[in-house]
Amino acid sequence: MHSHSYGETNNNPNKLIIEKLQVLLDHYTRMKDEWRILSYRKAISAIKKYKKPITSYEEAKKIPGIGLRTAEKIAEIIDTGNLKRIDSFSEGDDIIKKFGNVYGVGPSIAMKWYTKGHRTFEDVLKDEKLTRNQISGILYYDDLQKRIPRDEVTKISEWVTRAALSIDPKLECITGGSYRRGNPDCGDVDIMITRNDSDGTTHLGVLSRLVEILRDQGFLTHELVQHNGESLSAKFMGICKLPEGVHRRLDIFMVPYNEMGAALLSYTGNDIFNRSMRLMARKKKMCLNQHGLFMNVSRGRDGIKYSEGKIIAQKTEKEICDALGVPWR
Ligand code: DCT
Ligand code: MG
């Protein structure tokens, strides 16, 4: 359908008018402005059917489906080749996009700030009640937008590993995410930590101590979230900085030793790979998550789980891939 309407526009004598009105339509679609969406849709389809070049306001006004306001806009496009409104929209789009890129801010909050008249981070900091995460996201915005070169990820991982091993030399630290997939640069650093518990010792409580050490070193500059503080699956999200570097996002996941395969799969990704693996599991009446691959998971009609079911595989990635019938490399 899309390519069909493109073709139509390319041969249309009013191509420029259609393109400009389409930008308005796209904008109002994002703003969910039902009336204007309807009116620009009608206008665009009317112009697509009109086979002569429109040369004046009077002519535009007479075309069925085109209202007076739209006819004025068409006249502006005919006279100047441009629409002033569009320039202010695309500037608005840039601001909304920038707000939405802040750590802890989604598209709807970004839109809300913009609608309230905020145009800069200063406006937001002055007038909005922000979460701590959002404040850090704004303060370190420029740093956090930058990709991290692979060798800096290596250095950050080494720093964290060194601190971890000073707590317990039997801890194992593996950097996952895009780094483990071999990317030349990464958005953040994702580190998994586990410990072989066959000697009767686990890594319980290690994360809190690790965070304390990294904080005292001045390496952690912000602590954003810490989940399940006292469990073997504790998680940390924060911002760190090497002495010579800029601020970087750092996630640390503690993983029970027997779940390491499932965690490696899940925290390495990418997200599309994870989604298709999980879908494949569901098609075989199994359930895959960061803890393992389970059988006989009972779900309600809404898809929500009643029980975890019986564990099939979790210790190694190969074991999980074998159980799903996916080749392991
Ligand atoms: N993940 C997932 N689903 C998501 C997001 C992430 O399954 N919606 C998994 C796959 C990768 C891992 O978590 C780490 O996530 P990110 O750090 O967000 O992604 P990344 O692949 O490491 O990419 P980036 O270089 O941007 O950090
Ligand atoms: Mg990552």
mmCIF file of C-alpha atoms and ligand atoms in Angstrom:
data_model
loop_
_atom_site.group_PDB
_atom_site.id
_atom_site.type_symbol
_atom_site.label_atom_id
_atom_site.label_comp_id
_atom_site.label_asym_id
_atom_site.label_seq_id
_atom_site.Cartn_x
_atom_site.Cartn_y
_atom_site.Cartn_z
ATOM 1 C CA MET A 1 0.000 0.000 0.000
ATOM 2 C CA HIS A 2 2.855 2.294 0.910
ATOM 3 C CA SER A 3 4.768 1.863 -2.326
ATOM 4 C CA HIS A 4 1.539 2.276 -4.264
ATOM 5 C CA SER A 5 0.847 5.673 -2.730
ATOM 6 C CA TYR A 6 4.491 6.698 -3.308
ATOM 7 C CA GLY A 7 4.173 6.003 -6.989
ATOM 8 C CA GLU A 8 1.009 8.008 -7.108
ATOM 9 C CA THR A 9 2.695 10.977 -5.420
ATOM 10 C CA ASN A 10 5.760 10.891 -7.661
ATOM 11 C CA ASN A 11 3.717 11.420 -10.802
ATOM 12 C CA ASN A 12 1.366 13.892 -9.173
ATOM 13 C CA PRO A 13 1.592 17.499 -10.384
ATOM 14 C CA ASN A 14 1.062 18.588 -6.748
ATOM 15 C CA LYS A 15 3.853 16.439 -5.304
ATOM 16 C CA LEU A 16 5.348 19.208 -3.154
ATOM 17 C CA ILE A 17 1.984 20.125 -1.612
ATOM 18 C CA ILE A 18 1.276 16.489 -0.794
ATOM 19 C CA GLU A 19 4.696 16.036 0.808
ATOM 20 C CA LYS A 20 4.323 19.086 3.045
ATOM 21 C CA LEU A 21 0.800 18.174 4.119
ATOM 22 C CA GLN A 22 2.023 14.651 4.839
ATOM 23 C CA VAL A 23 4.574 16.099 7.299
ATOM 24 C CA LEU A 24 1.703 17.884 9.076
ATOM 25 C CA LEU A 25 -0.344 14.673 9.080
ATOM 26 C CA ASP A 26 2.570 12.712 10.570
ATOM 27 C CA HIS A 27 2.991 15.335 13.262
ATOM 28 C CA TYR A 28 -0.690 15.370 14.218
ATOM 29 C CA THR A 29 -0.730 11.571 14.188
ATOM 30 C CA ARG A 30 2.037 11.620 16.801
ATOM 31 C CA MET A 31 0.082 14.227 18.778
ATOM 32 C CA LYS A 32 -3.094 12.064 18.465
ATOM 33 C CA ASP A 33 -5.022 15.127 17.247
ATOM 34 C CA GLU A 34 -7.992 13.225 15.775
ATOM 35 C CA TRP A 35 -9.669 16.174 14.040
ATOM 36 C CA ARG A 36 -6.586 17.359 12.206
ATOM 37 C CA ILE A 37 -5.598 13.788 11.317
ATOM 38 C CA LEU A 38 -8.955 13.339 9.636
ATOM 39 C CA SER A 39 -8.882 16.673 7.875
ATOM 40 C CA TYR A 40 -5.340 16.264 6.473
ATOM 41 C CA ARG A 41 -6.056 12.703 5.394
ATOM 42 C CA LYS A 42 -9.078 13.918 3.461
ATOM 43 C CA ALA A 43 -7.132 16.800 1.927
ATOM 44 C CA ILE A 44 -4.207 14.620 0.853
ATOM 45 C CA SER A 45 -6.432 12.039 -0.755
ATOM 46 C CA ALA A 46 -8.379 14.798 -2.553
ATOM 47 C CA ILE A 47 -5.159 16.299 -3.948
ATOM 48 C CA LYS A 48 -3.902 12.887 -5.052
ATOM 49 C CA LYS A 49 -7.032 12.544 -7.167
ATOM 50 C CA TYR A 50 -6.723 16.072 -8.593
ATOM 51 C CA LYS A 51 -4.755 15.727 -11.809
ATOM 52 C CA LYS A 52 -3.833 19.394 -12.567
ATOM 53 C CA PRO A 53 -1.270 21.535 -10.763
ATOM 54 C CA ILE A 54 -3.033 23.722 -8.180
ATOM 55 C CA THR A 55 -1.999 27.317 -8.818
ATOM 56 C CA SER A 56 -3.979 29.459 -6.374
ATOM 57 C CA TYR A 57 -5.848 29.706 -3.080
ATOM 58 C CA GLU A 58 -9.120 30.084 -5.003
ATOM 59 C CA GLU A 59 -8.519 26.896 -6.932
ATOM 60 C CA ALA A 60 -7.534 24.910 -3.828
ATOM 61 C CA LYS A 61 -10.616 26.072 -1.931
ATOM 62 C CA LYS A 62 -12.915 24.665 -4.613
ATOM 63 C CA ILE A 63 -11.548 21.123 -4.423
ATOM 64 C CA PRO A 64 -13.977 18.915 -2.455
ATOM 65 C CA GLY A 65 -12.311 17.690 0.759
ATOM 66 C CA ILE A 66 -10.141 20.797 1.199
ATOM 67 C CA GLY A 67 -11.156 23.270 3.881
ATOM 68 C CA LEU A 68 -10.279 26.965 4.103
ATOM 69 C CA ARG A 69 -7.371 26.481 6.534
ATOM 70 C CA THR A 70 -5.832 23.807 4.348
ATOM 71 C CA ALA A 71 -6.337 25.983 1.276
ATOM 72 C CA GLU A 72 -4.366 28.751 3.025
ATOM 73 C CA LYS A 73 -1.527 26.314 3.700
ATOM 74 C CA ILE A 74 -1.575 25.164 0.078
ATOM 75 C CA ALA A 75 -1.335 28.818 -1.007
ATOM 76 C CA GLU A 76 1.700 29.309 1.241
ATOM 77 C CA ILE A 77 3.361 26.247 -0.303
ATOM 78 C CA ILE A 78 2.583 27.515 -3.831
ATOM 79 C CA ASP A 79 3.945 31.002 -3.026
ATOM 80 C CA THR A 80 7.024 30.165 -0.948
ATOM 81 C CA GLY A 81 7.697 26.480 -1.595
ATOM 82 C CA ASN A 82 7.575 26.011 2.155
ATOM 83 C CA LEU A 83 5.371 25.828 5.270
ATOM 84 C CA LYS A 84 6.548 27.765 8.325
ATOM 85 C CA ARG A 85 4.596 25.477 10.677
ATOM 86 C CA ILE A 86 6.688 22.485 9.657
ATOM 87 C CA ASP A 87 9.942 24.103 10.777
ATOM 88 C CA SER A 88 8.582 24.667 14.276
ATOM 89 C CA PHE A 89 7.282 21.077 14.367
ATOM 90 C CA SER A 90 10.554 19.460 13.457
ATOM 91 C CA GLU A 91 12.292 21.561 16.086
ATOM 92 C CA GLY A 92 9.671 20.293 18.558
ATOM 93 C CA ASP A 93 10.270 16.717 17.454
ATOM 94 C CA ASP A 94 13.994 17.103 18.125
ATOM 95 C CA ILE A 95 13.333 18.372 21.643
ATOM 96 C CA ILE A 96 10.841 15.581 22.407
ATOM 97 C CA LYS A 97 13.329 13.030 21.090
ATOM 98 C CA LYS A 98 16.077 14.490 23.267
ATOM 99 C CA PHE A 99 13.867 14.440 26.395
ATOM 100 C CA GLY A 100 12.905 10.835 25.612
ATOM 101 C CA ASN A 101 16.557 9.809 25.406
ATOM 102 C CA VAL A 102 17.166 10.740 29.045
ATOM 103 C CA TYR A 103 17.727 7.732 31.275
ATOM 104 C CA GLY A 104 14.455 7.088 33.163
ATOM 105 C CA VAL A 105 12.274 9.125 30.776
ATOM 106 C CA GLY A 106 9.894 7.462 28.290
ATOM 107 C CA PRO A 107 8.090 8.928 25.270
ATOM 108 C CA SER A 108 4.977 9.934 27.224
ATOM 109 C CA ILE A 109 6.884 11.897 29.874
ATOM 110 C CA ALA A 110 8.944 13.549 27.122
ATOM 111 C CA MET A 111 5.742 14.605 25.364
ATOM 112 C CA LYS A 112 4.243 15.858 28.636
ATOM 113 C CA TRP A 113 7.266 18.074 29.338
ATOM 114 C CA TYR A 114 7.140 19.493 25.848
ATOM 115 C CA THR A 115 3.407 20.188 26.004
ATOM 116 C CA LYS A 116 3.907 22.015 29.306
ATOM 117 C CA GLY A 117 6.230 24.368 27.457
ATOM 118 C CA HIS A 118 9.647 23.003 28.491
ATOM 119 C CA ARG A 119 12.248 23.409 25.764
ATOM 120 C CA THR A 120 15.558 22.835 27.577
ATOM 121 C CA PHE A 121 16.909 20.659 30.384
ATOM 122 C CA GLU A 122 17.139 23.844 32.502
ATOM 123 C CA ASP A 123 13.344 24.310 32.134
ATOM 124 C CA VAL A 124 12.769 20.715 33.229
ATOM 125 C CA LEU A 125 15.197 20.858 36.171
ATOM 126 C CA LYS A 126 13.588 24.100 37.371
ATOM 127 C CA ASP A 127 9.905 23.148 37.091
ATOM 128 C CA GLU A 128 9.526 19.376 37.315
ATOM 129 C CA LYS A 129 9.679 17.038 40.262
ATOM 130 C CA LEU A 130 12.178 14.505 38.957
ATOM 131 C CA THR A 131 13.262 11.080 40.129
ATOM 132 C CA ARG A 132 16.917 10.694 41.106
ATOM 133 C CA ASN A 133 17.466 8.602 37.983
ATOM 134 C CA GLN A 134 16.062 11.317 35.751
ATOM 135 C CA ILE A 135 18.274 13.934 37.401
ATOM 136 C CA SER A 136 21.375 11.782 36.788
ATOM 137 C CA GLY A 137 20.150 11.110 33.238
ATOM 138 C CA ILE A 138 19.966 14.844 32.585
ATOM 139 C CA LEU A 139 23.212 15.774 34.351
ATOM 140 C CA TYR A 140 25.196 13.172 32.401
ATOM 141 C CA TYR A 141 23.123 13.339 29.228
ATOM 142 C CA ASP A 142 25.974 14.083 26.832
ATOM 143 C CA ASP A 143 28.267 11.403 28.259
ATOM 144 C CA LEU A 144 25.556 8.739 28.361
ATOM 145 C CA GLN A 145 24.562 9.308 24.716
ATOM 146 C CA LYS A 146 28.049 8.331 23.584
ATOM 147 C CA ARG A 147 28.858 4.749 22.637
ATOM 148 C CA ILE A 148 31.655 3.142 24.664
ATOM 149 C CA PRO A 149 34.649 1.923 22.633
ATOM 150 C CA ARG A 150 35.282 -1.761 23.139
ATOM 151 C CA ASP A 151 38.652 -1.334 24.848
ATOM 152 C CA GLU A 152 37.103 1.017 27.415
ATOM 153 C CA VAL A 153 34.451 -1.649 28.158
ATOM 154 C CA THR A 154 37.350 -4.059 28.695
ATOM 155 C CA LYS A 155 38.982 -1.636 31.148
ATOM 156 C CA ILE A 156 35.730 -1.049 33.067
ATOM 157 C CA SER A 157 35.167 -4.824 33.265
ATOM 158 C CA GLU A 158 38.714 -5.349 34.524
ATOM 159 C CA TRP A 159 38.248 -2.666 37.183
ATOM 160 C CA VAL A 160 35.039 -4.292 38.485
ATOM 161 C CA THR A 161 36.569 -7.786 38.306
ATOM 162 C CA ARG A 162 39.608 -6.678 40.323
ATOM 163 C CA ALA A 163 37.357 -5.247 43.049
ATOM 164 C CA ALA A 164 35.208 -8.411 43.053
ATOM 165 C CA LEU A 165 38.209 -10.738 43.341
ATOM 166 C CA SER A 166 39.464 -8.719 46.311
ATOM 167 C CA ILE A 167 36.274 -9.826 48.114
ATOM 168 C CA ASP A 168 36.453 -13.475 47.031
ATOM 169 C CA PRO A 169 39.045 -14.817 44.548
ATOM 170 C CA LYS A 170 36.639 -17.583 43.501
ATOM 171 C CA LEU A 171 34.108 -15.181 41.976
ATOM 172 C CA GLU A 172 33.695 -15.392 38.195
ATOM 173 C CA CYS A 173 32.944 -12.193 36.255
ATOM 174 C CA ILE A 174 31.772 -12.221 32.627
ATOM 175 C CA THR A 175 30.858 -9.195 30.547
ATOM 176 C CA GLY A 176 27.723 -9.866 28.474
ATOM 177 C CA GLY A 177 25.503 -7.674 26.281
ATOM 178 C CA SER A 178 26.792 -6.293 23.020
ATOM 179 C CA TYR A 179 30.395 -6.739 24.272
ATOM 180 C CA ARG A 180 30.053 -10.520 24.383
ATOM 181 C CA ARG A 181 28.475 -10.397 20.922
ATOM 182 C CA GLY A 182 31.717 -8.832 19.714
ATOM 183 C CA ASN A 183 30.473 -5.307 18.974
ATOM 184 C CA PRO A 184 33.180 -2.683 18.389
ATOM 185 C CA ASP A 185 31.329 -0.307 20.754
ATOM 186 C CA CYS A 186 28.611 -0.656 23.389
ATOM 187 C CA GLY A 187 25.800 1.407 24.914
ATOM 188 C CA ASP A 188 26.556 0.260 28.453
ATOM 189 C CA VAL A 189 28.564 -2.367 30.336
ATOM 190 C CA ASP A 190 26.684 -5.516 31.431
ATOM 191 C CA ILE A 191 28.602 -7.657 33.920
ATOM 192 C CA MET A 192 27.468 -11.026 35.298
ATOM 193 C CA ILE A 193 29.010 -12.371 38.501
ATOM 194 C CA THR A 194 28.704 -15.883 39.906
ATOM 195 C CA ARG A 195 30.608 -18.325 42.115
ATOM 196 C CA ASN A 196 31.017 -22.068 41.981
ATOM 197 C CA ASP A 197 29.190 -23.137 45.151
ATOM 198 C CA SER A 198 30.411 -26.757 45.225
ATOM 199 C CA ASP A 199 32.651 -25.900 48.221
ATOM 200 C CA GLY A 200 29.561 -24.839 50.171
ATOM 201 C CA THR A 201 30.157 -21.089 49.807
ATOM 202 C CA THR A 202 28.005 -18.796 47.641
ATOM 203 C CA HIS A 203 28.237 -15.164 46.543
ATOM 204 C CA LEU A 204 25.434 -14.100 48.876
ATOM 205 C CA GLY A 205 26.000 -10.504 50.029
ATOM 206 C CA VAL A 206 28.862 -9.885 47.591
ATOM 207 C CA LEU A 207 27.054 -7.227 45.545
ATOM 208 C CA SER A 208 26.565 -4.823 48.465
ATOM 209 C CA ARG A 209 30.242 -5.103 49.377
ATOM 210 C CA LEU A 210 31.314 -4.700 45.772
ATOM 211 C CA VAL A 211 29.211 -1.555 45.373
ATOM 212 C CA GLU A 212 30.707 -0.190 48.591
ATOM 213 C CA ILE A 213 34.272 -0.747 47.331
ATOM 214 C CA LEU A 214 33.555 0.781 43.913
ATOM 215 C CA ARG A 215 31.860 3.748 45.581
ATOM 216 C CA ASP A 216 34.829 4.341 47.917
ATOM 217 C CA GLN A 217 37.178 4.204 44.919
ATOM 218 C CA GLY A 218 35.191 7.022 43.321
ATOM 219 C CA PHE A 219 34.589 4.669 40.398
ATOM 220 C CA LEU A 220 30.807 4.604 40.898
ATOM 221 C CA THR A 221 29.459 8.108 40.537
ATOM 222 C CA HIS A 222 25.743 7.257 40.704
ATOM 223 C CA GLU A 223 23.727 4.387 42.068
ATOM 224 C CA LEU A 224 20.474 4.225 40.167
ATOM 225 C CA VAL A 225 18.767 0.983 41.140
ATOM 226 C CA GLN A 226 19.554 -2.003 43.316
ATOM 227 C CA HIS A 227 17.193 -4.999 43.282
ATOM 228 C CA ASN A 228 17.003 -8.102 45.468
ATOM 229 C CA GLY A 229 19.849 -6.800 47.636
ATOM 230 C CA GLU A 230 20.176 -9.928 49.756
ATOM 231 C CA SER A 231 19.643 -12.651 47.152
ATOM 232 C CA LEU A 232 21.858 -14.685 44.841
ATOM 233 C CA SER A 233 20.132 -12.863 41.937
ATOM 234 C CA ALA A 234 20.815 -9.308 43.160
ATOM 235 C CA LYS A 235 21.144 -6.605 40.495
ATOM 236 C CA PHE A 236 22.745 -3.200 40.352
ATOM 237 C CA MET A 237 22.379 -0.370 37.859
ATOM 238 C CA GLY A 238 24.451 2.755 38.044
ATOM 239 C CA ILE A 239 26.900 5.139 36.457
ATOM 240 C CA CYS A 240 30.665 4.702 36.655
ATOM 241 C CA LYS A 241 33.733 6.521 35.402
ATOM 242 C CA LEU A 242 37.339 5.534 34.825
ATOM 243 C CA PRO A 243 39.818 8.157 36.064
ATOM 244 C CA GLU A 244 40.577 9.241 32.490
ATOM 245 C CA GLY A 245 37.096 8.531 31.061
ATOM 246 C CA VAL A 246 33.584 9.984 30.939
ATOM 247 C CA HIS A 247 30.449 8.745 32.759
ATOM 248 C CA ARG A 248 29.207 5.330 31.578
ATOM 249 C CA ARG A 249 26.181 3.166 32.354
ATOM 250 C CA LEU A 250 27.066 0.005 34.283
ATOM 251 C CA ASP A 251 24.785 -2.963 35.095
ATOM 252 C CA ILE A 252 25.891 -5.778 37.403
ATOM 253 C CA PHE A 253 23.875 -9.007 37.601
ATOM 254 C CA MET A 254 24.575 -11.584 40.297
ATOM 255 C CA VAL A 255 23.725 -15.086 39.069
ATOM 256 C CA PRO A 256 23.204 -18.349 41.009
ATOM 257 C CA TYR A 257 25.884 -20.766 39.777
ATOM 258 C CA ASN A 258 23.458 -23.390 38.445
ATOM 259 C CA GLU A 259 21.594 -20.698 36.419
ATOM 260 C CA MET A 260 24.664 -19.378 34.630
ATOM 261 C CA GLY A 261 23.794 -20.793 31.189
ATOM 262 C CA ALA A 262 20.360 -19.192 31.200
ATOM 263 C CA ALA A 263 21.805 -15.887 32.440
ATOM 264 C CA LEU A 264 24.554 -15.888 29.777
ATOM 265 C CA LEU A 265 21.963 -16.445 27.048
ATOM 266 C CA SER A 266 19.614 -13.838 28.408
ATOM 267 C CA TYR A 267 22.117 -11.056 29.202
ATOM 268 C CA THR A 268 24.025 -11.523 25.962
ATOM 269 C CA GLY A 269 21.052 -11.273 23.596
ATOM 270 C CA ASN A 270 20.459 -9.389 21.530
ATOM 271 C CA ASP A 271 16.864 -8.634 22.483
ATOM 272 C CA ILE A 272 15.505 -10.002 19.169
ATOM 273 C CA PHE A 273 17.443 -13.246 19.601
ATOM 274 C CA ASN A 274 16.038 -13.539 23.140
ATOM 275 C CA ARG A 275 12.501 -12.944 21.968
ATOM 276 C CA SER A 276 12.722 -15.628 19.286
ATOM 277 C CA MET A 277 14.325 -18.135 21.691
ATOM 278 C CA ARG A 278 11.551 -17.522 24.220
ATOM 279 C CA LEU A 279 8.900 -17.849 21.544
ATOM 280 C CA MET A 280 10.437 -21.118 20.398
ATOM 281 C CA ALA A 281 10.314 -22.400 23.990
ATOM 282 C CA ARG A 282 6.654 -21.446 24.282
ATOM 283 C CA LYS A 283 5.797 -23.247 21.064
ATOM 284 C CA LYS A 284 7.261 -26.390 22.665
ATOM 285 C CA LYS A 285 5.152 -25.796 25.785
ATOM 286 C CA MET A 286 8.240 -24.695 27.684
ATOM 287 C CA CYS A 287 9.283 -21.426 29.227
ATOM 288 C CA LEU A 288 12.713 -19.777 28.923
ATOM 289 C CA ASN A 289 13.864 -16.897 31.108
ATOM 290 C CA GLN A 290 17.084 -15.664 32.727
ATOM 291 C CA HIS A 291 16.810 -18.458 35.332
ATOM 292 C CA GLY A 292 16.375 -21.450 33.060
ATOM 293 C CA LEU A 293 14.271 -23.495 30.666
ATOM 294 C CA PHE A 294 11.164 -24.963 32.312
ATOM 295 C CA MET A 295 8.586 -27.583 31.343
ATOM 296 C CA ASN A 296 4.890 -27.869 32.254
ATOM 297 C CA VAL A 297 4.538 -24.226 33.066
ATOM 298 C CA SER A 298 0.851 -23.762 33.716
ATOM 299 C CA ARG A 299 -0.637 -20.586 32.339
ATOM 300 C CA GLY A 300 -4.052 -19.036 32.598
ATOM 301 C CA ARG A 301 -5.930 -17.992 29.489
ATOM 302 C CA ASP A 302 -4.291 -14.554 29.827
ATOM 303 C CA GLY A 303 -0.846 -16.153 29.445
ATOM 304 C CA ILE A 304 0.098 -15.424 33.040
ATOM 305 C CA LYS A 305 2.002 -18.192 34.764
ATOM 306 C CA TYR A 306 0.484 -20.158 37.638
ATOM 307 C CA SER A 307 3.591 -22.183 38.416
ATOM 308 C CA GLU A 308 7.231 -22.364 37.298
ATOM 309 C CA GLY A 309 7.072 -26.009 36.261
ATOM 310 C CA LYS A 310 9.933 -28.487 36.142
ATOM 311 C CA ILE A 311 13.446 -27.330 35.290
ATOM 312 C CA ILE A 312 14.868 -28.779 32.050
ATOM 313 C CA ALA A 313 18.118 -26.885 31.582
ATOM 314 C CA GLN A 314 19.869 -23.873 33.064
ATOM 315 C CA LYS A 315 23.534 -24.564 33.764
ATOM 316 C CA THR A 316 25.059 -24.114 30.317
ATOM 317 C CA GLU A 317 24.015 -22.364 27.127
ATOM 318 C CA LYS A 318 24.597 -25.564 25.135
ATOM 319 C CA GLU A 319 22.279 -27.581 27.387
ATOM 320 C CA ILE A 320 19.505 -25.031 26.822
ATOM 321 C CA CYS A 321 20.062 -24.829 23.061
ATOM 322 C CA ASP A 322 20.078 -28.650 22.810
ATOM 323 C CA ALA A 323 16.785 -28.887 24.674
ATOM 324 C CA LEU A 324 15.270 -26.332 22.293
ATOM 325 C CA GLY A 325 16.759 -27.992 19.207
ATOM 326 C CA VAL A 326 18.818 -24.878 18.339
ATOM 327 C CA PRO A 327 22.386 -25.426 17.053
ATOM 328 C CA TRP A 328 24.942 -24.158 19.590
ATOM 329 C CA ARG A 329 28.064 -22.397 18.341
HETATM 330 N N1 DCT B 1 17.798 -7.606 26.650
HETATM 331 C C1 DCT B 1 16.602 -8.217 26.313
HETATM 332 N N2 DCT B 1 15.508 -7.464 26.036
HETATM 333 C C2 DCT B 1 15.561 -6.114 26.072
HETATM 334 C C3 DCT B 1 16.759 -5.483 26.408
HETATM 335 C C4 DCT B 1 17.869 -6.259 26.697
HETATM 336 O O1 DCT B 1 16.532 -9.438 26.271
HETATM 337 N N3 DCT B 1 14.474 -5.385 25.774
HETATM 338 C C5 DCT B 1 18.981 -8.425 26.928
HETATM 339 C C6 DCT B 1 19.785 -8.665 25.686
HETATM 340 C C7 DCT B 1 21.025 -7.877 25.882
HETATM 341 C C8 DCT B 1 21.123 -7.662 27.376
HETATM 342 O O2 DCT B 1 19.817 -7.791 27.869
HETATM 343 C C9 DCT B 1 21.734 -6.319 27.713
HETATM 344 O O3 DCT B 1 20.878 -5.284 27.303
HETATM 345 P P1 DCT B 1 21.388 -3.899 26.769
HETATM 346 O O4 DCT B 1 22.608 -3.474 27.483
HETATM 347 O O5 DCT B 1 20.217 -2.979 26.793
HETATM 348 O O6 DCT B 1 21.674 -4.177 25.229
HETATM 349 P P2 DCT B 1 23.013 -4.570 24.481
HETATM 350 O O7 DCT B 1 22.617 -5.639 23.540
HETATM 351 O O8 DCT B 1 24.109 -4.829 25.426
HETATM 352 O O9 DCT B 1 23.315 -3.270 23.600
HETATM 353 P P3 DCT B 1 24.073 -1.919 24.034
HETATM 354 O O10 DCT B 1 25.366 -1.903 23.280
HETATM 355 O O11 DCT B 1 23.181 -0.816 23.561
HETATM 356 O O12 DCT B 1 24.254 -1.930 25.510
HETATM 357 MG MG MG B 2 24.605 -3.471 26.910
#
